């Protein structure tokens, strides 16, 4: 099993030189709902923490977190409890999934009980979704609280100008993500490559992720269209790897979009630049921070549009064994896909398990073969 | 207390237990008839919702978890879950909180008590992220409104929450969190008022909550007696059924009177030295949700080991979680009540500290902790709870059991596990 560790900490952060200027505070973020713009505007280094894609690692005991928690939650807890991120100045956890809320509670309890020396200071960014004005106010207060926390940490105010500059930077990245999306629709790039590029286009390194992505976009634009049927991938968990893409595309299809935190859903509209920046950030996060606690209609609007778009010939639902959430929606979404003439495959194996390979192949190959008839993509 | 009192014969069932059972059956039959024949609107609600609002509006409430319990007790959960599996809902989805509501999707013949009729309103707090998905399915099927309450996460953790919950709830549950739930309750009230055809009378709501306080105070007195009696006077299966029968109708004339009857019977038993098992030597606590599919299990270790289950969370939570004073704004007090009710029974540090406190108060020798693998929120925090109890000198046995679905239940194996635990860890 290939060992893929979470994003490594840049050496300039991990081991600052004694003679160097004070390093900027490092803010670790869990969940796409944490607004990067605020962290950047505070002059901090932003580090996204994600689950390890190493099955052996997350199968290991991670007491006191029970083995019945989701793979992602356990993996993150294990990293944090053993001190992998001890040198970060603040860990901001989005409260936008049950798993993240559990993570916050467990880490907090570790700290309370004197076993949290390796755990960085914690902040919960509790974004609530929904149309009620009170819910919106609560989320606005949560954003204001995060801004204040970073101001205290850095001992300097976060100005609107700094926020606007940060928005401009992240909007550049969004623009590149939309271009990736267009190239995927034109089948110029495999899902595996595109997802990997989008997933790693974060602010962890010195290099601007928009520049990195732009380089890939230029390269992919020169390619010819890929053969094979188009697939929409719908995972119930954040994909922190491309193993599933590789399995599917290895059987002869192209994954042209995926409904996940780190893939196609990053191709959002820009954050508005004609609004006060804090309001614009809040509006954007409430509309586009894909997460389980987002209300059903809002969460599924993109997926339903994709199903109806005619852009895909098949849908692969990926519900690994620890799913206790998406399964409630699977029958209805499957039915919607079938109504629109899409072939549907349900995968329940954990794709990272060493023994999953043959079962996956048995399920995927006949499915792709069925799709790869004489028909062309309908779009 | 004299020796002859202590040596009294083992206790049978309380009279009020049969009364509660009969009340539930009759109440549901009447409700069903009125809904079907008279088109009376009723509310299908999650347990952690302010039923008092609907009661004041004249809208009967059926609690999804109560109906789950009925299905479980009648060993029918498996039929419904099998139906759901056949229709695409996988087996890993938690049944405990959802079974009652989801039973409305299943076409099952010979449903217990005729089955649930169609509701006029569905409501639930979004404590777990699946809550909206589950309840929306039901609301969409019947084309009725759904009131979902977004639940803010806790930021402050007072371990000894039960000391603050009744009076200092504004601080305990955090003003900004209460505010957001309160405003959503007001939105829900407007929906319910349209269905009921009348406005919410806040004074009546306050009066009802005072009656709830009276009911829970009776339970508090009963808990104190059960904790301090030389031997346990009431089986926990009866503690649970009598408490929850009243809780599902809390503040009603019947419920307040029922809590009083329960208290009087407990008082009489303690006075007369009547015990669940005269040979009681070991006192156990049941940690987690009730084993509704097999409540007889709780008394299975009395004869063999003199081991009596004396505590489950239901009676204790009715007291420590529900009583709310300072009722100038009763809706606000309700919002505070439900902010952490589930977490206090499961999440650290609330659950662990509370369990240790209750274990000491009830002189508990050992604990059996339920872990339901398909219901993550019932599993979460188990390690912390176990550790808190063990650190306090209370040995813990953790068992993986589905509380609702008896299809995989192995009575002999489960008894053997508890026997071994008692023999190896509790018997000197």
Coordinates of N, CA and C in Angstrom, one line a residue, chain B residues 216-305:
Chain B
X216 N -41.2 16.4 36.8 CA -39.8 16.0 36.9 C -39.4 16.0 38.4
X217 N -40.0 16.9 39.2 CA -39.6 16.9 40.6 C -40.1 15.6 41.3
X218 N -41.2 15.1 40.8 CA -41.7 13.8 41.4 C -40.6 12.7 41.0
X219 N -40.2 12.8 39.8 CA -39.2 11.8 39.3 C -37.9 12.0 40.1
X220 N -37.6 13.3 40.4 CA -36.3 13.6 41.2 C -36.4 12.9 42.6
X221 N -37.6 13.0 43.2 CA -37.8 12.4 44.5 C -37.7 10.9 44.4
X222 N -38.2 10.4 43.3 CA -38.2 8.9 43.1 C -36.7 8.5 42.9
X223 N -36.0 9.2 42.1 CA -34.6 8.9 41.9 C -33.8 8.9 43.2
X224 N -34.1 9.9 44.0 CA -33.3 10.0 45.3 C -33.6 8.7 46.2
X225 N -34.9 8.3 46.1 CA -35.3 7.1 46.9 C -34.6 5.9 46.4
X226 N -34.6 5.7 45.1 CA -34.0 4.6 44.4 C -32.5 4.5 44.7
X227 N -31.9 5.7 44.7 CA -30.5 5.7 44.9 C -30.1 5.4 46.4
X228 N -30.9 5.8 47.3 CA -30.6 5.7 48.7 C -31.1 4.5 49.4
X229 N -32.1 3.8 48.8 CA -32.7 2.6 49.4 C -31.6 1.6 49.6
X230 N -31.7 0.8 50.6 CA -30.7 -0.3 50.8 C -30.6 -1.2 49.6
X231 N -31.8 -1.6 49.1 CA -31.8 -2.4 47.9 C -32.7 -1.7 46.8
X232 N -32.4 -2.0 45.6 CA -33.1 -1.3 44.5 C -34.6 -1.7 44.6
X233 N -35.5 -0.7 44.7 CA -36.9 -1.0 44.8 C -37.7 -1.2 43.5
X234 N -37.1 -0.7 42.4 CA -37.8 -0.7 41.1 C -36.8 -1.1 40.0
X235 N -37.2 -2.1 39.2 CA -36.3 -2.5 38.1 C -36.1 -1.4 37.1
X236 N -35.0 -1.3 36.4 CA -34.8 -0.2 35.5 C -35.7 -0.3 34.3
X237 N -36.1 -1.5 34.0 CA -37.1 -1.6 32.8 C -38.4 -0.8 33.2
X238 N -38.8 -0.9 34.5 CA -39.9 -0.1 34.9 C -39.6 1.4 35.1
X239 N -38.4 1.6 35.6 CA -38.0 3.0 35.7 C -38.1 3.7 34.3
X240 N -37.6 3.0 33.3 CA -37.5 3.5 32.0 C -38.9 3.7 31.4
X241 N -39.7 2.6 31.5 CA -41.1 2.7 30.8 C -42.0 3.7 31.5
X242 N -41.9 3.8 32.9 CA -42.7 4.8 33.5 C -42.3 6.2 33.3
X243 N -41.0 6.4 33.3 CA -40.4 7.7 33.0 C -40.8 8.2 31.6
X244 N -40.5 7.3 30.6 CA -40.7 7.8 29.3 C -42.2 7.9 28.9
X245 N -43.0 7.0 29.4 CA -44.5 7.2 29.1 C -44.9 8.6 29.5
X246 N -44.4 9.1 30.7 CA -44.8 10.4 31.1 C -44.1 11.5 30.3
X247 N -42.8 11.2 29.9 CA -42.0 12.2 29.2 C -42.6 12.5 27.8
X248 N -43.2 11.5 27.2 CA -43.7 11.7 25.8 C -45.0 12.6 25.9
X249 N -45.6 12.8 27.1 CA -46.8 13.6 27.2 C -46.5 14.6 28.4
X250 N -45.3 15.0 28.5 CA -44.9 15.7 29.7 C -45.8 17.0 30.0
X251 N -46.1 17.1 31.3 CA -46.9 18.3 31.7 C -48.4 18.1 31.6
X252 N -48.8 17.0 30.9 CA -50.2 16.7 30.8 C -50.8 16.3 32.2
X253 N -52.1 16.4 32.3 CA -52.7 15.9 33.6 C -52.3 14.5 33.9
X254 N -52.4 13.7 32.8 CA -52.0 12.2 33.1 C -50.6 12.1 33.5
X255 N -49.7 12.8 32.8 CA -48.3 12.6 33.1 C -47.9 13.1 34.5
X256 N -48.4 14.2 34.9 CA -48.1 14.7 36.2 C -48.7 13.7 37.3
X257 N -49.9 13.3 37.0 CA -50.5 12.3 38.0 C -49.7 11.0 38.0
X258 N -49.3 10.6 36.8 CA -48.5 9.4 36.7 C -47.2 9.4 37.4
X259 N -46.5 10.6 37.3 CA -45.2 10.7 38.0 C -45.5 10.6 39.5
X260 N -46.6 11.2 39.9 CA -46.9 11.1 41.4 C -47.2 9.7 41.8
X261 N -48.0 9.0 41.0 CA -48.3 7.6 41.3 C -47.0 6.8 41.4
X262 N -46.1 7.0 40.4 CA -44.8 6.3 40.4 C -44.0 6.6 41.7
X263 N -44.0 7.9 42.1 CA -43.3 8.3 43.3 C -43.9 7.6 44.5
X264 N -45.2 7.6 44.6 CA -45.9 7.0 45.8 C -45.6 5.5 45.9
X265 N -45.6 4.9 44.7 CA -45.3 3.4 44.8 C -43.8 3.2 45.2
X266 N -42.9 4.0 44.7 CA -41.5 3.8 45.1 C -41.4 4.1 46.6
X267 N -42.1 5.2 47.0 CA -42.0 5.5 48.5 C -42.5 4.3 49.3
X268 N -43.6 3.7 48.8 CA -44.2 2.6 49.6 C -43.3 1.4 49.6
X269 N -42.6 1.1 48.5 CA -41.7 0.0 48.5 C -40.5 0.2 49.4
X270 N -40.0 1.4 49.3 CA -38.8 1.7 50.2 C -39.3 1.6 51.7
X271 N -40.4 2.2 51.9 CA -40.9 2.1 53.3 C -41.1 0.7 53.8
X272 N -41.6 -0.2 52.9 CA -41.9 -1.5 53.3 C -40.7 -2.5 53.0
X273 N -39.6 -1.9 52.6 CA -38.4 -2.7 52.4 C -38.5 -3.7 51.2
X274 N -39.4 -3.4 50.3 CA -39.5 -4.3 49.1 C -38.4 -4.0 48.1
X275 N -37.8 -5.1 47.7 CA -36.7 -4.9 46.7 C -36.9 -5.7 45.5
X276 N -36.3 -5.2 44.4 CA -36.4 -6.0 43.1 C -35.9 -7.4 43.3
X277 N -34.8 -7.5 44.1 CA -34.3 -8.8 44.4 C -33.7 -8.8 45.8
X278 N -34.4 -9.6 46.7 CA -33.9 -9.5 48.1 C -32.5 -9.9 48.3
X279 N -32.0 -10.7 47.4 CA -30.6 -11.2 47.5 C -29.6 -10.3 46.8
X280 N -30.0 -9.0 46.6 CA -29.1 -8.1 45.9 C -27.8 -8.0 46.5
X281 N -26.8 -8.2 45.7 CA -25.4 -8.1 46.2 C -24.5 -7.1 45.4
X282 N -24.9 -7.0 44.1 CA -24.2 -6.1 43.2 C -25.2 -5.2 42.5
X283 N -24.7 -4.0 42.4 CA -25.6 -2.9 41.7 C -24.9 -2.5 40.4
X284 N -25.7 -2.6 39.3 CA -25.2 -2.3 38.0 C -25.9 -1.0 37.4
X285 N -25.1 -0.4 36.6 CA -25.8 0.7 35.8 C -25.7 0.4 34.3
X286 N -26.7 0.8 33.6 CA -26.8 0.6 32.2 C -26.5 2.0 31.5
X287 N -25.4 2.0 30.8 CA -25.0 3.3 30.2 C -25.3 3.3 28.7
X288 N -26.0 4.3 28.3 CA -26.4 4.4 26.8 C -27.9 4.3 26.7
X289 N -28.3 4.3 25.5 CA -29.8 4.2 25.2 C -30.3 2.8 25.7
X290 N -31.6 2.7 25.9 CA -32.2 1.5 26.4 C -32.2 0.4 25.4
X291 N -32.1 -0.8 26.0 CA -32.2 -2.0 25.1 C -33.7 -2.3 24.9
X292 N -34.3 -1.5 24.1 CA -35.7 -1.6 24.0 C -36.2 -2.9 23.3
X293 N -35.4 -3.5 22.6 CA -35.8 -4.8 21.9 C -35.7 -6.0 22.9
X294 N -35.2 -5.7 24.1 CA -35.2 -6.9 25.1 C -35.0 -6.3 26.5
X295 N -36.0 -5.7 27.0 CA -35.8 -5.1 28.4 C -35.8 -6.2 29.5
X296 N -36.2 -7.4 29.2 CA -36.1 -8.5 30.1 C -34.6 -8.8 30.5
X297 N -33.7 -8.4 29.6 CA -32.3 -8.7 29.8 C -31.8 -8.1 31.1
X298 N -32.4 -7.0 31.5 CA -31.9 -6.2 32.6 C -32.1 -7.1 33.9
X299 N -33.0 -8.0 34.0 CA -33.2 -8.7 35.2 C -32.6 -10.1 35.1
X300 N -31.8 -10.4 34.1 CA -31.3 -11.7 33.9 C -30.2 -12.2 34.8
X301 N -29.7 -11.2 35.6 CA -28.5 -11.6 36.5 C -28.8 -11.5 38.0
X302 N -30.1 -11.4 38.3 CA -30.5 -11.2 39.7 C -30.4 -12.6 40.4
X303 N -31.0 -13.6 39.8 CA -31.0 -14.9 40.5 C -29.6 -15.5 40.5
X304 N -28.9 -15.4 39.4 CA -27.6 -16.1 39.3 C -26.5 -15.4 40.1
X305 N -26.5 -14.0 40.1 CA -25.4 -13.3 40.7 C -25.8 -12.3 41.8

